[in-house]
Short mmCIF file of C-alpha atoms in Angstrom, two decimals:
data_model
loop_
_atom_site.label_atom_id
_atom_site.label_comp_id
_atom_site.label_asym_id
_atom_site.label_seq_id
_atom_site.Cartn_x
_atom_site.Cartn_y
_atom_site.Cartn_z
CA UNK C 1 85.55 189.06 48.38
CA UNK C 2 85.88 190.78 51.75
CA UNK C 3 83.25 193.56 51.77
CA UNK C 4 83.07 196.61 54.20
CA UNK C 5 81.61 199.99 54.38
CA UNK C 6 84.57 202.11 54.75
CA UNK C 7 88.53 200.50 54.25
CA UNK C 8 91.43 202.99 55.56
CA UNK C 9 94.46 202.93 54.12
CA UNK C 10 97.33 203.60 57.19
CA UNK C 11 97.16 203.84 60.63
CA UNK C 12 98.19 207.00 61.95
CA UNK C 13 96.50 210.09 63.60
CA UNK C 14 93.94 210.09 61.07
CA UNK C 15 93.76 206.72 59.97
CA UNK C 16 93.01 205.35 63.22
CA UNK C 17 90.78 208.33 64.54
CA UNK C 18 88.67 207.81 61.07
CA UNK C 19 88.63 204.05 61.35
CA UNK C 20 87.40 204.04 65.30
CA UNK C 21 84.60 206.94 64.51
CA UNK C 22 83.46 204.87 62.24
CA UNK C 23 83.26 201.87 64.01
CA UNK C 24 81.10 203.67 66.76
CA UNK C 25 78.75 204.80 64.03
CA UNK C 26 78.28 200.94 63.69
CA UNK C 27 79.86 200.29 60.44
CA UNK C 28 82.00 197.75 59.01
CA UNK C 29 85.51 198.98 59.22
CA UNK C 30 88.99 197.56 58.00
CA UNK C 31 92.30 199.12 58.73
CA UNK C 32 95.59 198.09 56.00
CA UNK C 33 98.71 199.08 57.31
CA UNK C 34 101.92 197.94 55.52
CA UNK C 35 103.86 198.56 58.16
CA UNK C 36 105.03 195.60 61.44
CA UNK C 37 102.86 197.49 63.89
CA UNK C 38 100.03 200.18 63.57
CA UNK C 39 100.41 203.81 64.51
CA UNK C 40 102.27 205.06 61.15
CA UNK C 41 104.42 207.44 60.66
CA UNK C 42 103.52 209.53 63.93
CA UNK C 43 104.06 206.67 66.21
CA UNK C 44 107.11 205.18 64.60
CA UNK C 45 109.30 208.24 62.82
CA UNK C 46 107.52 211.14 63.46
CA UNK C 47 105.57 212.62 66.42
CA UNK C 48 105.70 210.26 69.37
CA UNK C 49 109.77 209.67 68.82
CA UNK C 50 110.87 213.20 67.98
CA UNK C 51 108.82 214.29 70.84
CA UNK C 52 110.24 211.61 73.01
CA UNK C 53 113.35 211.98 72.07
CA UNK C 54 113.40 216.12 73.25
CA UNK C 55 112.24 215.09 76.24
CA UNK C 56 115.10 212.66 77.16
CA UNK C 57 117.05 215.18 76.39
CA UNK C 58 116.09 217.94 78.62
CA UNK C 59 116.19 215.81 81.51
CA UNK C 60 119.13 214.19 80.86
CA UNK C 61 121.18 217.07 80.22
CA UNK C 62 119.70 219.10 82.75
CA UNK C 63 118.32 221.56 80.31
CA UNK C 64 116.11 223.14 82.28
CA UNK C 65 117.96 223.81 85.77
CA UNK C 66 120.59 225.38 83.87
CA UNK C 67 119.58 228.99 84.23
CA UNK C 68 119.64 227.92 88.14
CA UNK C 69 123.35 225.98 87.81
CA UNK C 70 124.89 227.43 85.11
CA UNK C 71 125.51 225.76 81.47
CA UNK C 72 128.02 223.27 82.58
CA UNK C 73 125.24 221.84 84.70
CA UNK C 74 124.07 217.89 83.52
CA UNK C 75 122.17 215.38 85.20
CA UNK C 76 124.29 212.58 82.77
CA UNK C 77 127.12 213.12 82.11
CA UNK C 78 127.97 211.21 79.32
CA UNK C 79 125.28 210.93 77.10
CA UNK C 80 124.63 207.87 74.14
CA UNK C 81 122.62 207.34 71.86
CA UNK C 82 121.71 204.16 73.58
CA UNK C 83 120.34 206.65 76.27
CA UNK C 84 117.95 208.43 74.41
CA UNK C 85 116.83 205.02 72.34
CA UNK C 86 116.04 203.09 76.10
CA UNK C 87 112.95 205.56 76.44
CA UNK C 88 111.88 206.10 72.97
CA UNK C 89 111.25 201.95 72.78
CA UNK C 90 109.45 202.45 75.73
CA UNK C 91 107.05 204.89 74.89
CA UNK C 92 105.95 203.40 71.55
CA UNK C 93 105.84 200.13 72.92
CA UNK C 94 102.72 201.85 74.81
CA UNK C 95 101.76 204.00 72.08
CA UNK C 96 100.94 200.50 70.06
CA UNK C 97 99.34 198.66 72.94
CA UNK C 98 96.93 201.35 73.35
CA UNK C 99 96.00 201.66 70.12
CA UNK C 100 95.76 197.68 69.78
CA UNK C 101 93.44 197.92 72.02
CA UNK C 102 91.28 200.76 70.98
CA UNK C 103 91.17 198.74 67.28
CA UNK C 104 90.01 195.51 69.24
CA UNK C 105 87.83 196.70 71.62
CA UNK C 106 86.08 198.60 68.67
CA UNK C 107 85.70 195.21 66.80
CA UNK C 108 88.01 197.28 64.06
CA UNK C 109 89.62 195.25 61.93
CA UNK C 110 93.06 195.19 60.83
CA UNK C 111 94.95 193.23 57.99
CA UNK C 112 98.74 193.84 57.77
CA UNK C 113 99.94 194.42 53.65
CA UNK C 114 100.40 197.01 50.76
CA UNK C 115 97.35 197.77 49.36
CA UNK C 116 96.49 199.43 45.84
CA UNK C 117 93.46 200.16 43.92
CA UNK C 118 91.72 198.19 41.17
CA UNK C 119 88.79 200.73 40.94
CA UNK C 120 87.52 203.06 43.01
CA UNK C 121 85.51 200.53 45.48
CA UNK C 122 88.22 197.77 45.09
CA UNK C 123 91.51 197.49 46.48
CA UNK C 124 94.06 194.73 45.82
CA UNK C 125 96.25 193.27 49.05
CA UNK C 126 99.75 191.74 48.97
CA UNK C 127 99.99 190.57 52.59
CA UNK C 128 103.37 190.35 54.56
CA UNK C 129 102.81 186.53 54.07
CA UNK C 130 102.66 186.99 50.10
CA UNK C 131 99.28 186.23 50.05
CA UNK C 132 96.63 188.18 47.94
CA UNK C 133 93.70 189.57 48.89
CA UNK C 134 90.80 191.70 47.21
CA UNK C 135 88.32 193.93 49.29
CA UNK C 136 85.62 195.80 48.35
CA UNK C 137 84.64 199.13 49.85
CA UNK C 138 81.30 201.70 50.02
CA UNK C 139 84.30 204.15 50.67
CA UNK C 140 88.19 204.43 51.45
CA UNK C 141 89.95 206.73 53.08
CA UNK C 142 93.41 207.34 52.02
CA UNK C 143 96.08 208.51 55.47
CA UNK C 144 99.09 206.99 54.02
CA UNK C 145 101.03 209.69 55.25
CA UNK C 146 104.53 211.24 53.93
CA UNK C 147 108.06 210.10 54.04
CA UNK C 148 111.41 211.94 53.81
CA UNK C 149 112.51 213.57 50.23
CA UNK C 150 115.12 212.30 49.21
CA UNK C 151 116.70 214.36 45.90
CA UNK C 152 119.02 211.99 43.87
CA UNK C 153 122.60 214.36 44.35
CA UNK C 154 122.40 213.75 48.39
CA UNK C 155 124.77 210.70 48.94
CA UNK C 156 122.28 209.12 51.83
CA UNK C 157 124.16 206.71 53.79
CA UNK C 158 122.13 206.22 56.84
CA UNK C 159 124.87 206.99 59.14
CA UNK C 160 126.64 210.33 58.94
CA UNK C 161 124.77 211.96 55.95
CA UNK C 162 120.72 210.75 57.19
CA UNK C 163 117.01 211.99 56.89
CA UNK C 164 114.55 212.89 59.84
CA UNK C 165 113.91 208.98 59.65
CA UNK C 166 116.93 207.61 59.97
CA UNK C 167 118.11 209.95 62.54
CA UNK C 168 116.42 207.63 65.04
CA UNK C 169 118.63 205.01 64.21
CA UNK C 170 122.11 206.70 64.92
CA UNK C 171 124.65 204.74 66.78
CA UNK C 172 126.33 207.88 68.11
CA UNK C 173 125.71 211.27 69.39
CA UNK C 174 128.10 213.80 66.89
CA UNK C 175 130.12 216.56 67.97
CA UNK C 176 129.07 218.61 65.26
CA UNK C 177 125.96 218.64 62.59
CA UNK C 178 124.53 220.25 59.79
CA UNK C 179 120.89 220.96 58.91
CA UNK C 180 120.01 220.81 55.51
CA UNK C 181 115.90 223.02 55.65
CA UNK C 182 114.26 225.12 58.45
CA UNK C 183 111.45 224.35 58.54
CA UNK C 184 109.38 222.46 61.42
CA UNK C 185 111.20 219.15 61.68
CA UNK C 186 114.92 220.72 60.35
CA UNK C 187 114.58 223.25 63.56
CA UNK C 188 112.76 220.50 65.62
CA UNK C 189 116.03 218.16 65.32
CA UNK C 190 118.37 221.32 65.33
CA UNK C 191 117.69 222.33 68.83
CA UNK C 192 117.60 219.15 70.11
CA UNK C 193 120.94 218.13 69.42
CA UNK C 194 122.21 221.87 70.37
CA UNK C 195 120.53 220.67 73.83
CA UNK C 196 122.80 217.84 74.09
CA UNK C 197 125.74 219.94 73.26
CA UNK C 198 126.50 218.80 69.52
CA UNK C 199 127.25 222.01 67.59
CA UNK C 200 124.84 222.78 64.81
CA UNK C 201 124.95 224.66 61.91
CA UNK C 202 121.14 225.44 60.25
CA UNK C 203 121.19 226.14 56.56
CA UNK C 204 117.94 227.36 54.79
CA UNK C 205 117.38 228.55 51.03
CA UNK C 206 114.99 231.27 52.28
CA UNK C 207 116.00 234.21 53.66
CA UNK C 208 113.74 233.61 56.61
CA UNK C 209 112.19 230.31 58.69
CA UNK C 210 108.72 228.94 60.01
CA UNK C 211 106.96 232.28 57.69
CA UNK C 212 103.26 230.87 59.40
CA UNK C 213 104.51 231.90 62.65
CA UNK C 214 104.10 235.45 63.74
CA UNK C 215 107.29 237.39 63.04
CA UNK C 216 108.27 238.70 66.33
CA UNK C 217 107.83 235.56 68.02
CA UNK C 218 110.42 234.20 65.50
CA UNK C 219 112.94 237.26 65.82
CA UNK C 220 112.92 236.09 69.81
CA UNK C 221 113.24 232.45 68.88
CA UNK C 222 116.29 233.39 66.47
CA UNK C 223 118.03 235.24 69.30
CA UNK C 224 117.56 232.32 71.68
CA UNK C 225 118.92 229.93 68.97
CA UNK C 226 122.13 232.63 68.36
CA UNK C 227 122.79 232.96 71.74
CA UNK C 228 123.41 229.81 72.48
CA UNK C 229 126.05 229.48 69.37
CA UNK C 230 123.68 227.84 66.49
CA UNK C 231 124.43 229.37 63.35
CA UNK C 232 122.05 229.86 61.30
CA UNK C 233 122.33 230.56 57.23
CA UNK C 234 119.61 231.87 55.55
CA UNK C 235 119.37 232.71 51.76
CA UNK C 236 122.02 229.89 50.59
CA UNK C 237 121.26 227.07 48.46
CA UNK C 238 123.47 223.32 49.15
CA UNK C 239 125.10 222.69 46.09
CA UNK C 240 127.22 219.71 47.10
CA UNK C 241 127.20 217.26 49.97
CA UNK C 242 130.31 215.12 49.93
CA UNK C 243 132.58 212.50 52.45
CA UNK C 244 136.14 213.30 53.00
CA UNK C 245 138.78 212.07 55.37
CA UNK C 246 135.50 211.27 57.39
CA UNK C 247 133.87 214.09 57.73
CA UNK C 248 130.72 215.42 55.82
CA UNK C 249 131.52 218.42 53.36
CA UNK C 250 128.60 220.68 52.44
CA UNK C 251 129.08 223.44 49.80
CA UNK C 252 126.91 226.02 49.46
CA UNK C 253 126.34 227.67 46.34
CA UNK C 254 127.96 231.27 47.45
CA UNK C 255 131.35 228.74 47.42
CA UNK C 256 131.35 228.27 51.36
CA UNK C 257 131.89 224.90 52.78
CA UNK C 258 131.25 223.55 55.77
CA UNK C 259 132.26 220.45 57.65
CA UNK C 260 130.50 218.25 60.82
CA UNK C 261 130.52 215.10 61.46
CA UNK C 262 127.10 214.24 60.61
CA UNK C 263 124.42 216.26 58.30
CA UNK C 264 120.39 215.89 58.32
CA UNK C 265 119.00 216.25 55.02
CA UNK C 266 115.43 217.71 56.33
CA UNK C 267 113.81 219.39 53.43
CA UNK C 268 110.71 218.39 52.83
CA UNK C 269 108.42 215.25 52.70
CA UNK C 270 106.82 213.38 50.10
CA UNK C 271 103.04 211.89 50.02
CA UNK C 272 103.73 208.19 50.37
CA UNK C 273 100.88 207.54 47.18
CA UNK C 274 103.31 205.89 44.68
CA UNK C 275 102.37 202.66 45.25
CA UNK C 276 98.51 203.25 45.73
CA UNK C 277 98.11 203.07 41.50
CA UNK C 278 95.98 205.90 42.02
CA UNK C 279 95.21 206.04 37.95
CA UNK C 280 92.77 203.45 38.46
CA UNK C 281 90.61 205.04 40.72
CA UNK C 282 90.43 208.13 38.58
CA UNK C 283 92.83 210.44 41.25
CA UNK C 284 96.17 211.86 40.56
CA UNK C 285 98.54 212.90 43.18
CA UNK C 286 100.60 216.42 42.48
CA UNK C 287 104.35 216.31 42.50
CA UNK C 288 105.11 216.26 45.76
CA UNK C 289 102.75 212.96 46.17
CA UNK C 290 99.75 214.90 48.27
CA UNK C 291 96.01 214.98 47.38
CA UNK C 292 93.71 217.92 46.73
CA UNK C 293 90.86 217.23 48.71
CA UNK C 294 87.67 219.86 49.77
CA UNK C 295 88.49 221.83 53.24
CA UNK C 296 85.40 221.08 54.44
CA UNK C 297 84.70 217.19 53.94
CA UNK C 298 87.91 215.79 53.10
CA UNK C 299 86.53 214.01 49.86
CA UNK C 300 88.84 213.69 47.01
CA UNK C 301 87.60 214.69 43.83
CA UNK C 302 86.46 211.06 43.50
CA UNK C 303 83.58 211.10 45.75
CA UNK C 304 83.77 207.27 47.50
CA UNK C 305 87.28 208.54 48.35
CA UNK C 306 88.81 210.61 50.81
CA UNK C 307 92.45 211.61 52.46
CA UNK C 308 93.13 213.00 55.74
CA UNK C 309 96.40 213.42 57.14
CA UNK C 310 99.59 214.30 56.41
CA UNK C 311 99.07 213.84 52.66
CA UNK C 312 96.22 216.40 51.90
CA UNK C 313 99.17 219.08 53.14
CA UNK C 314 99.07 221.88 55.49
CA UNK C 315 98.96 221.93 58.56
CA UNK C 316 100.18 218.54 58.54
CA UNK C 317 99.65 218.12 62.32
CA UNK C 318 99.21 214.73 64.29
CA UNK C 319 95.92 217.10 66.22
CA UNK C 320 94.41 218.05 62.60
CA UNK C 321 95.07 214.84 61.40
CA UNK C 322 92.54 213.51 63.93
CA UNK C 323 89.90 215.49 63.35
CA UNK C 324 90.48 215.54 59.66
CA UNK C 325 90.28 211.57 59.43
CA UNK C 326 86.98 211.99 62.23
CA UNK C 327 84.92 214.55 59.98
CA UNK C 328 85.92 212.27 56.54
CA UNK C 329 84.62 209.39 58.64
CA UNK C 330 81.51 211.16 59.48
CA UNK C 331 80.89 212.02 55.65
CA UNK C 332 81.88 208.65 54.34
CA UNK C 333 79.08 206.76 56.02
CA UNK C 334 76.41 209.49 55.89
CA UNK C 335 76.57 210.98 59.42
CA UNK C 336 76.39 214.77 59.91
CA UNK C 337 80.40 216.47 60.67
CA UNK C 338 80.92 219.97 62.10
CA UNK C 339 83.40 221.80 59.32
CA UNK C 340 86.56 221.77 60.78
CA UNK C 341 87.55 224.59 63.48
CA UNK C 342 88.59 228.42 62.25
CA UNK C 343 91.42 228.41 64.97
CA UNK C 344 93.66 225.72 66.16
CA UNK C 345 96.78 225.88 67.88
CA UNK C 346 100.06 224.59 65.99
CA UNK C 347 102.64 223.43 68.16
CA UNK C 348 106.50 223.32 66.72
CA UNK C 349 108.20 221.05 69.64
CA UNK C 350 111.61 223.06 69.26
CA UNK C 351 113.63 224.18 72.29
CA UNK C 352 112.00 226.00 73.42
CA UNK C 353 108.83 225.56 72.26
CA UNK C 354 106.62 227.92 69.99
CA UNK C 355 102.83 227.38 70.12
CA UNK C 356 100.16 229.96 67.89
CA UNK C 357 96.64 230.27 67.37
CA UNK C 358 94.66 232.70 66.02
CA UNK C 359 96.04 235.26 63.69
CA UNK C 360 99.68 236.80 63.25
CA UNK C 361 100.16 240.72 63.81
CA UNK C 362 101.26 240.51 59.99
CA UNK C 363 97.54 239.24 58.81
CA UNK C 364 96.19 241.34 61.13
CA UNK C 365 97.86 244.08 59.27
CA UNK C 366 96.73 242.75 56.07
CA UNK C 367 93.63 242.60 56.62
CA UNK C 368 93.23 246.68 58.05
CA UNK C 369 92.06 245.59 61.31
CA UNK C 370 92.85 248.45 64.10
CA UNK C 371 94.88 246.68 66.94
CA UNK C 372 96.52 246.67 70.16
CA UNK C 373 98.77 244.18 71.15
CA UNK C 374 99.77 242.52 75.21
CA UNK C 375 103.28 241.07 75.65
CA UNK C 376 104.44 239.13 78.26
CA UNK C 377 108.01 238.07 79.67
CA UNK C 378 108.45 234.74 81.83
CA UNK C 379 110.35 236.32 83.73
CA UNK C 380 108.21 238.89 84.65
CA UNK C 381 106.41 235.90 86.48
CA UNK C 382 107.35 234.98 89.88
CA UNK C 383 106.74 230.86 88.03
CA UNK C 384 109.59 232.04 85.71
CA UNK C 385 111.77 232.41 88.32
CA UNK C 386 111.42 229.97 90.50
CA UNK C 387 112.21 227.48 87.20
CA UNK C 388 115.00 229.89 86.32
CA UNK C 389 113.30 230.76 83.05
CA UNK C 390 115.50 233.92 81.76
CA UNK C 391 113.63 233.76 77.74
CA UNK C 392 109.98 233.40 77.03
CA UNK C 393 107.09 235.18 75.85
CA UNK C 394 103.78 235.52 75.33
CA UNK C 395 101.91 237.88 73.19
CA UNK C 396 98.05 238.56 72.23
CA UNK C 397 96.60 240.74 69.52
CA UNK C 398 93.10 242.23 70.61
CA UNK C 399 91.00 244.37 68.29
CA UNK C 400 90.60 247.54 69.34
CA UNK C 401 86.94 247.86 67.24
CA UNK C 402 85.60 244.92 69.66
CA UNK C 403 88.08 244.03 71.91
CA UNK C 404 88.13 240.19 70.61
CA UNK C 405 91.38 238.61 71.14
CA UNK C 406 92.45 237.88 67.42
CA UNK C 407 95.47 235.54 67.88
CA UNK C 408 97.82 234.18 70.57
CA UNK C 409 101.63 233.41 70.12
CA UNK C 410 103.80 231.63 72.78
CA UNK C 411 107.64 231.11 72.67
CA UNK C 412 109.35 229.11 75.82
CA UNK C 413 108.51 226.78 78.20
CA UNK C 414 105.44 225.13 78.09
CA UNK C 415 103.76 227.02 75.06
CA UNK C 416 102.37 224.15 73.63
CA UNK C 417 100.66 223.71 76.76
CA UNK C 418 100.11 227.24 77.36
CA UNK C 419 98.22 228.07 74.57
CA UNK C 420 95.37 225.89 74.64
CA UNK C 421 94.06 229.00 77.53
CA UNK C 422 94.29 231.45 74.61
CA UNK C 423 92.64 228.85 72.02
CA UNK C 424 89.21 228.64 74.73
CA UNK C 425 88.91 232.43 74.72
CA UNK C 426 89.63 232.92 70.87
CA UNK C 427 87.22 230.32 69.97
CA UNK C 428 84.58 231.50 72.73
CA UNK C 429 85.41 235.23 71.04
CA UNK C 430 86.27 236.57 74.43
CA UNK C 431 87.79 240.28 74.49
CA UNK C 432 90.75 241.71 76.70
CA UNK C 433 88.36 241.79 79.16
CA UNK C 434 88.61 238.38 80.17
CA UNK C 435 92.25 238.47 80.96
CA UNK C 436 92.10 241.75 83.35
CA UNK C 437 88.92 240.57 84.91
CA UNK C 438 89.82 236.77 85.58
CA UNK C 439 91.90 235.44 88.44
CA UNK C 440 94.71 232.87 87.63
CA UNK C 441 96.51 230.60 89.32
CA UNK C 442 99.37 232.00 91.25
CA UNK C 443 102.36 231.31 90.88
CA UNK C 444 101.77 230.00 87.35
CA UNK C 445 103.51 230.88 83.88
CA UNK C 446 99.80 230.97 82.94
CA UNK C 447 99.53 234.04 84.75
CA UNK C 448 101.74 235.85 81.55
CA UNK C 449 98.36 236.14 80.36
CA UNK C 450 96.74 238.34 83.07
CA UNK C 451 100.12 240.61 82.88
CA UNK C 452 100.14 240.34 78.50
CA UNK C 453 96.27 241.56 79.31
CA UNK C 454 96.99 244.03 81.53
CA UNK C 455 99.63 245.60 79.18
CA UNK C 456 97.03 245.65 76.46
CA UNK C 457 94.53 247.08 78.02
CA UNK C 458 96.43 250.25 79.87
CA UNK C 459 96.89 251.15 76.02
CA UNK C 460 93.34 250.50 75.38
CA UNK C 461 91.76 251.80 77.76
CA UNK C 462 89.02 250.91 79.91
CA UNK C 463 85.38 249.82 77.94
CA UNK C 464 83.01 252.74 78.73
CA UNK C 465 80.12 252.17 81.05
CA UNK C 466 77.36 252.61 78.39
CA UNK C 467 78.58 250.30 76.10
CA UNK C 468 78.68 247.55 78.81
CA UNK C 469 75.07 248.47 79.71
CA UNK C 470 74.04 248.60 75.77
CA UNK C 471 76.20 244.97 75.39
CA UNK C 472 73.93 243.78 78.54
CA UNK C 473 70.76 244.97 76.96
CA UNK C 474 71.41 243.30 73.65
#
């Protein structure tokens, strides 16, 4: 029997982040992945090629020098799907080479198969070759991941009517599309396709989208999406998605139809446990296939077992992932873990971009703290302009008891870079202080923050001599 201290089951952000933290700590480590080549869903469906894929098409539509050249303006112009496909292969061709070689040089090792438990320290193998294997664990750590839903009355045919997998795989660009769920991935794939000129119609059940994200940064978002003709329909429920003289026919359940050429079915994901036989190891998944686990440790209820990753839920992040599968690693073989930070920054790679951390105004509210907010324009900054940036904003909530900045919220270009300035300060508990008082780089769209500052603190008002003197004698 093959025997190890701690087996991972999958290979992506936190699979492979556990498995290598691990191996430093010296331990005997084995990676399964059922899939041809490592890296999971985020390499191969999810992250890497939805992110790849946004970027091929800003450049090759020009999307960016538009506000210079008008919205005719395109650097290609016909666009294929062949075109946006060249670069994604590309990319995780490198994404897999580097991670090959962070598993060898590691002395990780890997065995290629669908695994399932026997007990909780023994897990049965059926490798791609047929053959089967047993191995024996101290402890496992389940990042399996999630995978499309898929509800039973949506005729899936992997070519005009698809999921957020299969939309990889499309042989041509549409004219027209429909978005079945708002939420990060529906909206992700929404305004891509609106970049490359297909006309997109959003329809949500809820009468509002991405509720985590502070509300005004999502009214500004909306009106970016509206402006450039996406409609978006909130509050209405698909009853019926049909084919007809070859076009896609959605009914909603107020009686209104709508047609496109192609529709993405993106509500939701499922915690790909089916197949782990998850009775035997005395865990139960809940109905959407994820795993309770404890916040802090990442240990199942089970205690040789843990899950990290997409399939423990929210924020279901490729970044949390990582240090979610590091810390379970940690606790697994005995070492000591940090708990996982207060504040990190959640990035939703739509166009534009939005990018938070910290608190919204709305919990702010909640919770009765007194506050003062800073907003920011990018084109208030002389960056902004020379990119011909006419939307973006950034916005900070201070506290006007200590002055702490208490969240940061970024829509536009560059926010998921732009906020990691905001995460320093939040996590370093820096006040309003440090924006006013601080030089940045000019020109920069990080300077929004010096101006956001500045527009919090005139309300303010200036901190008053003594206290600074009392804060320095403390």
């Amino acid at each position: 029997m093959n025997q190890y201290d701690f087996v991972v089951i999958g290979s992506g952000p936190a699979g492979r982040r556990a498995a290598i933290q691990a191996a430093k700590l010296e331990k005997k480590v084995l990676v399964i992945e059922k899939g041809t080549r490592v890296g999971g869903v985020s390499v191969h469906t999810g992250t890497i090629p939805s992110k790849t894929l946004r970027e091929t098409a800003l450049n090759l539509t020009g999307w960016r020098e538009r506000g210079f050249y008008g919205r005719s303006y395109r650097v290609k112009q016909e666009i294929s799907a062949d075109d946006l496909r060249r670069r994604l292969l590309i990319t995780l061709d490198h994404e897999v080479e580097v991670l090959e070689h962070q598993f060898s040089r590691n002395r990780v090792h890997q065995m290629r198969g669908t695994a399932h438990f026997i007990d909780a320290h023994t897990l049965e193998v059926v490798k791609d070759d047929g053959e089967v294997v047993h191995v024996q664990a101290k402890s496992v750590l389940l990042a399996v991941g999630t995978r499309p839903f898929k509800p039973s009355h949506i005729p899936f045919d992997g070519v005009s009517i698809i999921d957020s997998d299969e939309i990889l795989e499309i042989r041509e660009l549409p004219r027209s599309m429909i978005v079945i769920g708002a939420g990060v991935i529906g909206i992700e794939y929404a305004t891509i396709f609106s970049a490359l000129d297909t006309v997109v119609t959003v329809v949500e059940p809820r009468d509002t989208m991405l509720d985590f994200i502070d509300k005004e940064i999502v009214e500004d978002f909306t009106y970016q999406l509206r402006d450039r003709n996406m409609k978006l329909i909130f509050g209405q429920t698909v009853e019926d998605v049909a084919k007809a003289d070859g076009k896609c026919r959605v009914t909603l359940k107020n009686g209104r139809v709508l047609t496109s050429e192609m529709v993405l079915f993106a509500a939701g994901r499922v915690g790909a446990t089916d197949t782990l036989n998850l009775q035997a190891a005395g865990l139960e998944a809940d109905n959407r296939g994820r795993l309770k686990v404890n916040p802090d440790t990442f240990q199942t209820s089970v205690p040789s077992i843990y899950a990290a990753g997409d399939v423990v839920g929210f924020p279901s992040l490729a970044s949390t992932s990582m240090e979610q599968g590091r810390i379970a690693a940690r606790h697994a073989v005995g070492a000591p873990a940090h708990e996982p930070p207060q504040y990190f920054p959640y990035g939703i790679y739509a166009v534009p971009e939005i990018s938070t951390c910290g608190l919204t105004e709305e919990e702010v509210i909640q919770r009765g703290i007194p506050y003062e907010t800073g907003i920011a324009h990018f084109r208030e900054t002389s960056r902004g302009h020379i990119m011909g940036l006419d939307s973006g904003m950034l916005k900070m909530i201070f506290s006007l008891k200590t002055r702490r900045l208490l969240g940061v919220h970024i829509v536009g270009e560059g926010a998921t870079e732009l906020v990691h300035i905001g995460q320093a300060v939040l996590n370093l508990k820096g006040t309003v202080e440090y924006f006013v008082e601080n030089t940045f780089n000019y020109p920069t769209l990080a300077e929004a923050y010096k101006i956001a500052g500045l527009d919090a603190w005139n309300r303010m008002g200036e901190l008053k001599v003594e206290k600074v003197e009392r804060r320095a004698a403390e």
